[in-house]
Coordinates of N, CA, C and O and ligand atoms in Angstrom, one line a residue:
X1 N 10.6 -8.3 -5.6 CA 9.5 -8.9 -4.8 C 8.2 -8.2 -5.0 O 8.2 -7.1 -5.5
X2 N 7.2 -8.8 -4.6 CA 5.7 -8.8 -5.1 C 5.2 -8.9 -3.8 O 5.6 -10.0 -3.3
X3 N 4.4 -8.3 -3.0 CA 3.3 -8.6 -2.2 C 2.1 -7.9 -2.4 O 2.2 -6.8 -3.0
X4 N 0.6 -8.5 -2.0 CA -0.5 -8.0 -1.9 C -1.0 -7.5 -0.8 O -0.2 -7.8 0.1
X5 N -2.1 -6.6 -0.2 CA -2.6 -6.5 1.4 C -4.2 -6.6 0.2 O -4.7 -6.5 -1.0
X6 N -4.5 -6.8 1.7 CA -6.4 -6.5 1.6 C -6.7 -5.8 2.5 O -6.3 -6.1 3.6
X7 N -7.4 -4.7 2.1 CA -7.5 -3.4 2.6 C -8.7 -3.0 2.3 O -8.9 -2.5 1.2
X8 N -9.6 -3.2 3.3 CA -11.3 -3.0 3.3 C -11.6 -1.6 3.2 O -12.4 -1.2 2.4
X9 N -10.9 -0.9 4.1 CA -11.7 0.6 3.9 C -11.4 1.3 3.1 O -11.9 2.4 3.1
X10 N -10.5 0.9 1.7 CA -10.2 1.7 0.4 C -11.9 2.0 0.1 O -12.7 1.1 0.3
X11 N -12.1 3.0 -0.4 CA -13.7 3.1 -0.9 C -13.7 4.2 -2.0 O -14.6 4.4 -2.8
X12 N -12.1 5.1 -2.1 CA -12.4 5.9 -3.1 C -11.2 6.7 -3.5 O -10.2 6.5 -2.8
X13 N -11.1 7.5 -4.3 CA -9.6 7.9 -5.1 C -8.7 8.4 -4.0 O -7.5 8.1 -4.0
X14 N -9.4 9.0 -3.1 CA -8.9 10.0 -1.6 C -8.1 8.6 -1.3 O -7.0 8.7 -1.7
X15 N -8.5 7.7 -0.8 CA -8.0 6.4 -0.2 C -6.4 6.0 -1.3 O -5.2 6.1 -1.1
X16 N -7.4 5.6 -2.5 CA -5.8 5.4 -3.2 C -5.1 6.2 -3.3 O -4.1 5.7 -4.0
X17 N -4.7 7.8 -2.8 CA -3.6 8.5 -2.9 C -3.1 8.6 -2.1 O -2.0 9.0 -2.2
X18 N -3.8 8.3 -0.8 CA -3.3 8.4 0.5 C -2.5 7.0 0.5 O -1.3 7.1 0.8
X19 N -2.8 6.3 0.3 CA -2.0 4.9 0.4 C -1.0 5.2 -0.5 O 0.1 5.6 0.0
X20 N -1.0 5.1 -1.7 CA 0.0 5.7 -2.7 C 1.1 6.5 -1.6 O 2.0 6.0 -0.9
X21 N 0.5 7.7 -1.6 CA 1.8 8.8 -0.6 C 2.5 7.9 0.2 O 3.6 7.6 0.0
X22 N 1.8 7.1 1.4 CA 2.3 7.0 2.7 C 3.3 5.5 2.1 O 4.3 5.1 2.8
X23 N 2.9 4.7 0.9 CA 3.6 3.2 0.7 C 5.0 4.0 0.0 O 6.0 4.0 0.7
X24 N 4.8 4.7 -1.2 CA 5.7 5.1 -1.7 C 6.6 5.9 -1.1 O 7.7 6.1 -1.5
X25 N 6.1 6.3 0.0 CA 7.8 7.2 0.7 C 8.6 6.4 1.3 O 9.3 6.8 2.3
X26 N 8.6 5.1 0.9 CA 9.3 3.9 1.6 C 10.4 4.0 0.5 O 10.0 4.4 -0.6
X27 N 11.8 3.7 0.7 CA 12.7 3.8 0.2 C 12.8 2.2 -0.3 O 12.6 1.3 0.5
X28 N 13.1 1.8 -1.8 CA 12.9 0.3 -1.7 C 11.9 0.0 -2.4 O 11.9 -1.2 -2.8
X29 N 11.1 0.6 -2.6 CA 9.5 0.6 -3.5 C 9.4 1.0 -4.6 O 10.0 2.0 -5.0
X30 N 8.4 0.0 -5.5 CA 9.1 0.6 -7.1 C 7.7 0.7 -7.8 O 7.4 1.4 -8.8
X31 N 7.0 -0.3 -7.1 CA 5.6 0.0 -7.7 C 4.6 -0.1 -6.9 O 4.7 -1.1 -6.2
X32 N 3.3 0.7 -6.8 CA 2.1 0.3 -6.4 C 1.0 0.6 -7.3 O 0.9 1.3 -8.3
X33 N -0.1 -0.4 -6.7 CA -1.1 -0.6 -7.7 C -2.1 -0.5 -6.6 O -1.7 -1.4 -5.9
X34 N -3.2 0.1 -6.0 CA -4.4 0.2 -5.4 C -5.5 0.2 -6.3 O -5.6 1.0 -7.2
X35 N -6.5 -1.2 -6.0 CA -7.6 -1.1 -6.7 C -8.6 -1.5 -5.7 O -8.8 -2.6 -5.1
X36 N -9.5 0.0 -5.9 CA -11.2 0.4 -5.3 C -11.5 -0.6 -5.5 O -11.7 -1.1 -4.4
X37 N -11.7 -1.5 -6.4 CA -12.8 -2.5 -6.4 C -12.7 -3.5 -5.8 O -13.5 -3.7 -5.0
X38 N -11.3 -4.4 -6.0 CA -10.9 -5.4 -5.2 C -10.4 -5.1 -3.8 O -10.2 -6.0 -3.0
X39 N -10.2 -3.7 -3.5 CA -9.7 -3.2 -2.4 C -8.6 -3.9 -2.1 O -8.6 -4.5 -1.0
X40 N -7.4 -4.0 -3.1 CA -5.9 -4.5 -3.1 C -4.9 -3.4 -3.0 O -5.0 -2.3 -3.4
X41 N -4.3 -3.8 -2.5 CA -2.7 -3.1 -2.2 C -1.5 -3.9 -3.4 O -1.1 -4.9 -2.8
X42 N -1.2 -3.8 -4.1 CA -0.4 -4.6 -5.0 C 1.2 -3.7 -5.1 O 1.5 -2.7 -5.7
X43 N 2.1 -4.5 -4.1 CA 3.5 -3.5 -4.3 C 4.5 -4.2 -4.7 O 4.5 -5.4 -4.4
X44 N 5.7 -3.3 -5.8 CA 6.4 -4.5 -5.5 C 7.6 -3.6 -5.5 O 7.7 -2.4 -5.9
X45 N 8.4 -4.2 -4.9 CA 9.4 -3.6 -4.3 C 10.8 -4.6 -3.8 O 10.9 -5.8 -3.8
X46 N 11.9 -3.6 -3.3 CA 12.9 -4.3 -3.0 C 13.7 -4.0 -1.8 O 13.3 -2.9 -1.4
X47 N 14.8 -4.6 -1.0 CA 14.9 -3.7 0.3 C 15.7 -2.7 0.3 O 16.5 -2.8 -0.5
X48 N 15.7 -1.5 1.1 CA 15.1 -2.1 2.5 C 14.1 -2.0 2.8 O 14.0 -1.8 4.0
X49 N 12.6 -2.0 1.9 CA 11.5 -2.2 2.2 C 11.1 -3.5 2.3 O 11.7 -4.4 1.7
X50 N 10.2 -3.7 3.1 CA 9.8 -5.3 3.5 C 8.3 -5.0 3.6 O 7.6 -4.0 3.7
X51 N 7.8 -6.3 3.3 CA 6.3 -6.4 3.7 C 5.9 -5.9 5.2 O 4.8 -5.6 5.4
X52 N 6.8 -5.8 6.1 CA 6.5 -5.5 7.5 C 6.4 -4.2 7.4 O 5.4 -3.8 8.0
X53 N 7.4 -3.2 6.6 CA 7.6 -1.8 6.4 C 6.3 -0.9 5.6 O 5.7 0.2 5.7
X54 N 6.2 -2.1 4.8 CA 4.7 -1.8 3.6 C 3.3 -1.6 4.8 O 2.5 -0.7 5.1
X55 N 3.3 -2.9 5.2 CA 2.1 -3.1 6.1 C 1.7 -2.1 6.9 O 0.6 -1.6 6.8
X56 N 2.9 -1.5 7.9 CA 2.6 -0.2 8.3 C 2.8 1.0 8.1 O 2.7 2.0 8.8
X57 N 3.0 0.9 6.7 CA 2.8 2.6 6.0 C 1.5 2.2 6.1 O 0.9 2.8 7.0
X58 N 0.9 1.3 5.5 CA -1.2 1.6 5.2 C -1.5 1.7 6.4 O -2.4 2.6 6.6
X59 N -1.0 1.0 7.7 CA -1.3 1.3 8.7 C -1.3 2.7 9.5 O -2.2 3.1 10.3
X60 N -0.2 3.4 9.0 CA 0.4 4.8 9.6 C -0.8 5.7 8.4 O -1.2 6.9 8.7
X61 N -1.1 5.2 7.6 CA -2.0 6.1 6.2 C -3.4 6.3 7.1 O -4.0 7.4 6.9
X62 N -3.9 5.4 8.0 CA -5.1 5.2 8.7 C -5.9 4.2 8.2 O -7.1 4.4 8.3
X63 N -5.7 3.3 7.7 CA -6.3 2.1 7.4 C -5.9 0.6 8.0 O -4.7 0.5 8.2
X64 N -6.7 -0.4 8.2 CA -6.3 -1.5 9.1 C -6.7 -2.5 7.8 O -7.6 -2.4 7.0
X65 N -5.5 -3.5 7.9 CA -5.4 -4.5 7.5 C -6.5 -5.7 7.3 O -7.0 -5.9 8.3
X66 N -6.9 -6.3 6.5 CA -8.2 -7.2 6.1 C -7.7 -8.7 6.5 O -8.5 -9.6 6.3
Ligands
CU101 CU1 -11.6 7.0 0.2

């Protein structure tokens, strides 16, 4: 499975690593892709990660949902 977020306050590498760390320590996750420009969350993954689980890793990272 494949989901996106939109994630406004990405603005710079510090952001994509932090999101990286906090998505990736989800068990279930196989890929992410953060891009500064479009300020995308691109994961894809399988369970028992879920988009609900995804959503609040960026959440727990300190960033709010678009
Ligand atoms: Cu940043």
């Amino acid at each position: 499975m494949e989901a996106k977020w939109l994630v406004p306050e990405i603005t710079c590498d510090h952001c994509v690593d932090k999101i990286e760390r906090f998505v990736g320590e989800l068990e279930g996750v196989k890929r992410i892709e953060v891009d500064v420009g479009t300020k995308q969350v691109c994961v894809e993954f399988e369970p028992p990660a879920s988009p609900e689980a995804i959503g609040e890793a960026i959440l727990d990272a300190g960033y709010t949902l678009g």
